[in-house]
Amino acid sequence: MRTQQKTIAIYGKLDCAFNNAGIDLVVTPLHEQAIEDFDKILSVNARGLFLCMKYEIQQMLTQGVGAIVNNSSTNGLVALPGISPYVASKHAVMGLTRTAALDYAKQGMQINAVNPGSIATDLMARSADQIGITFDDLGSMVPIGRIGQATEVAQAVVFLCSDAAS
């Protein structure tokens, strides 16, 4: 909210927003997951994104235009074992994104999500380490044979925030 207010104070409007929230915890079977860990992941990954969208949409409605891109994950579309709270949170991101896209399309807003797979980030490095594999091992599991780069995701986000994506 503070970042949004600062953006509006400087530029007078909010043209686009990229909501990128994501934490995970230790890979653990569901029956061993701590309720507190589940709540923490959902609070950041789903509730945090919901709150960002709520206030971004309020501003964009006053402008009659705007683009929101939410960072989900391939785990928002499918699932991997041992990370049920993370998977649930990213499915929630997809549900929020799809619903908002339908709710606000006629008001001039474009609302999308990107669903990156394995991207070279600290979070991914920790995840690989937890299951005892290297980045190279992880890359060999990806259809293109390598880990993606954050710049590749950024390029997709820039496109989705542009007029070319209308």
Coordinates of C-alpha atoms in Angstrom, one line a residue:
M1 CA 0.0 0.0 0.0
R2 CA 2.8 2.4 0.9
T3 CA 4.6 1.7 -2.4
Q4 CA 1.4 2.3 -4.3
Q5 CA 0.7 5.5 -2.5
K6 CA 4.3 6.7 -3.3
T7 CA 3.9 5.7 -6.9
I8 CA 0.7 7.7 -7.2
A9 CA 2.2 10.7 -5.4
I10 CA 5.1 10.8 -7.8
Y11 CA 3.5 9.8 -11.1
G12 CA -0.2 10.7 -10.5
K13 CA -1.5 7.2 -11.4
L14 CA -0.8 3.5 -11.4
D15 CA -0.5 2.1 -14.9
C16 CA 0.6 -1.4 -14.0
A17 CA 1.5 -3.6 -11.0
F18 CA 3.6 -6.7 -10.7
N19 CA 2.6 -8.7 -7.6
N20 CA 5.5 -11.0 -6.7
A21 CA 5.1 -12.7 -3.3
G22 CA 6.4 -16.1 -2.5
I23 CA 7.7 -18.0 0.4
D24 CA 8.0 -21.7 1.0
L25 CA 9.1 -23.8 3.9
V26 CA 10.6 -27.3 4.4
V27 CA 9.5 -30.0 2.1
T28 CA 7.3 -32.1 4.3
P29 CA 4.3 -34.5 3.7
L30 CA 1.0 -32.9 4.4
H31 CA 0.2 -34.9 7.5
E32 CA 3.4 -33.5 9.1
Q33 CA 2.9 -29.9 8.1
A34 CA 2.6 -27.4 10.9
I35 CA -0.6 -25.4 10.9
E36 CA 1.4 -22.3 11.6
D37 CA 3.6 -22.9 8.5
F38 CA 0.5 -23.4 6.4
D39 CA -1.0 -20.1 7.7
K40 CA 2.3 -18.2 7.1
I41 CA 2.6 -19.4 3.5
L42 CA -1.0 -18.6 2.7
S43 CA -0.8 -15.3 4.5
V44 CA 2.1 -14.1 2.3
N45 CA 1.5 -15.9 -1.0
A46 CA -2.3 -15.5 -1.2
R47 CA -3.6 -13.0 1.3
G48 CA -0.7 -10.6 0.6
L49 CA -1.4 -10.8 -3.1
F50 CA -5.2 -10.3 -2.5
L51 CA -4.5 -7.1 -0.5
C52 CA -2.2 -5.8 -3.3
M53 CA -4.8 -6.4 -5.9
K54 CA -7.6 -4.9 -3.8
Y55 CA -5.9 -1.5 -3.6
E56 CA -4.4 -1.6 -7.1
I57 CA -7.9 -2.3 -8.5
Q58 CA -9.5 0.5 -6.5
Q59 CA -6.9 3.0 -8.0
M60 CA -7.2 1.6 -11.5
L61 CA -11.0 1.9 -11.4
T62 CA -10.7 5.6 -10.8
Q63 CA -8.4 5.8 -13.9
G64 CA -10.4 3.5 -16.2
V65 CA -7.3 1.6 -17.2
G66 CA -4.5 -0.5 -15.8
A67 CA -2.7 -3.8 -15.9
I68 CA -1.9 -6.2 -13.1
V69 CA 0.4 -9.2 -13.4
N70 CA 0.6 -11.7 -10.6
N71 CA 3.5 -14.0 -10.2
S72 CA 2.2 -17.5 -9.6
S73 CA 4.1 -20.7 -10.4
T74 CA 3.8 -23.8 -12.4
N75 CA 2.6 -25.1 -9.0
G76 CA -0.4 -22.9 -9.4
L77 CA -1.4 -25.2 -12.3
V78 CA 0.0 -28.6 -11.2
A79 CA 1.5 -29.9 -8.0
L80 CA 4.7 -31.4 -6.6
P81 CA 4.8 -33.7 -3.5
G82 CA 5.8 -32.4 -0.1
I83 CA 4.9 -28.7 -0.6
S84 CA 1.1 -28.7 -0.3
P85 CA 0.9 -25.3 1.5
Y86 CA 2.9 -23.7 -1.3
V87 CA 0.9 -25.4 -4.0
A88 CA -2.4 -24.4 -2.3
S89 CA -1.2 -20.8 -2.1
K90 CA -0.3 -20.6 -5.8
H91 CA -3.6 -22.2 -6.8
A92 CA -5.2 -19.4 -4.8
V93 CA -3.2 -16.9 -6.8
M94 CA -4.6 -18.3 -10.0
G95 CA -8.1 -18.3 -8.7
L96 CA -7.8 -14.6 -7.6
T97 CA -6.2 -13.7 -11.0
R98 CA -8.8 -15.5 -13.1
T99 CA -11.8 -14.0 -11.1
A100 CA -10.4 -10.5 -11.2
A101 CA -9.7 -10.7 -14.9
L102 CA -13.3 -11.5 -15.5
D103 CA -14.6 -9.0 -13.0
Y104 CA -12.7 -6.0 -14.3
A105 CA -12.1 -6.6 -18.1
K106 CA -15.0 -4.3 -19.1
Q107 CA -13.6 -1.6 -16.9
G108 CA -10.4 -1.4 -18.9
M109 CA -8.2 -3.6 -16.8
Q110 CA -5.9 -6.4 -17.9
I111 CA -5.2 -8.9 -15.2
N112 CA -2.9 -11.8 -15.9
A113 CA -0.5 -14.2 -14.2
V114 CA 2.8 -15.6 -15.1
N115 CA 3.5 -19.2 -14.0
P116 CA 7.3 -19.6 -14.1
G117 CA 8.8 -23.0 -13.5
S118 CA 12.3 -23.4 -12.1
I119 CA 13.9 -19.9 -12.0
A120 CA 17.4 -19.2 -10.7
T121 CA 16.5 -17.6 -7.4
D122 CA 17.5 -18.0 -3.8
L123 CA 14.2 -19.6 -3.1
M124 CA 14.8 -22.2 -5.8
A125 CA 18.4 -22.8 -4.6
R126 CA 17.0 -23.5 -1.1
S127 CA 14.4 -25.8 -2.5
A128 CA 16.9 -27.8 -4.5
D129 CA 19.2 -28.0 -1.5
Q130 CA 16.3 -29.4 0.7
I131 CA 15.8 -32.3 -1.6
G132 CA 19.5 -32.9 -2.1
I133 CA 20.0 -31.9 -5.8
T134 CA 22.0 -29.2 -7.6
F135 CA 20.8 -26.5 -9.9
D136 CA 22.1 -28.6 -12.8
D137 CA 20.1 -31.6 -11.6
L138 CA 17.0 -29.3 -11.4
G139 CA 17.7 -28.0 -14.9
S140 CA 17.9 -31.5 -16.4
M141 CA 14.3 -32.0 -15.1
V142 CA 13.0 -28.9 -17.0
P143 CA 11.7 -29.6 -20.6
I144 CA 14.1 -27.0 -22.1
G145 CA 17.0 -28.6 -20.1
R146 CA 17.9 -25.5 -18.1
I147 CA 16.8 -23.3 -15.2
G148 CA 15.1 -20.1 -16.3
Q149 CA 16.3 -16.6 -15.6
A150 CA 14.5 -13.9 -13.8
T151 CA 15.0 -11.6 -16.8
E152 CA 12.9 -14.0 -18.9
V153 CA 10.0 -13.7 -16.5
A154 CA 10.5 -9.9 -16.4
Q155 CA 10.2 -9.7 -20.2
A156 CA 6.9 -11.5 -20.1
V157 CA 5.7 -9.2 -17.4
V158 CA 6.7 -6.1 -19.3
F159 CA 4.8 -7.4 -22.3
L160 CA 1.7 -8.1 -20.3
C161 CA 1.8 -4.6 -18.8
S162 CA 2.1 -3.0 -22.2
D163 CA -0.5 -1.8 -24.7
A164 CA 0.7 -4.6 -27.0
A165 CA -1.0 -7.1 -24.7
S166 CA -4.5 -5.6 -25.0

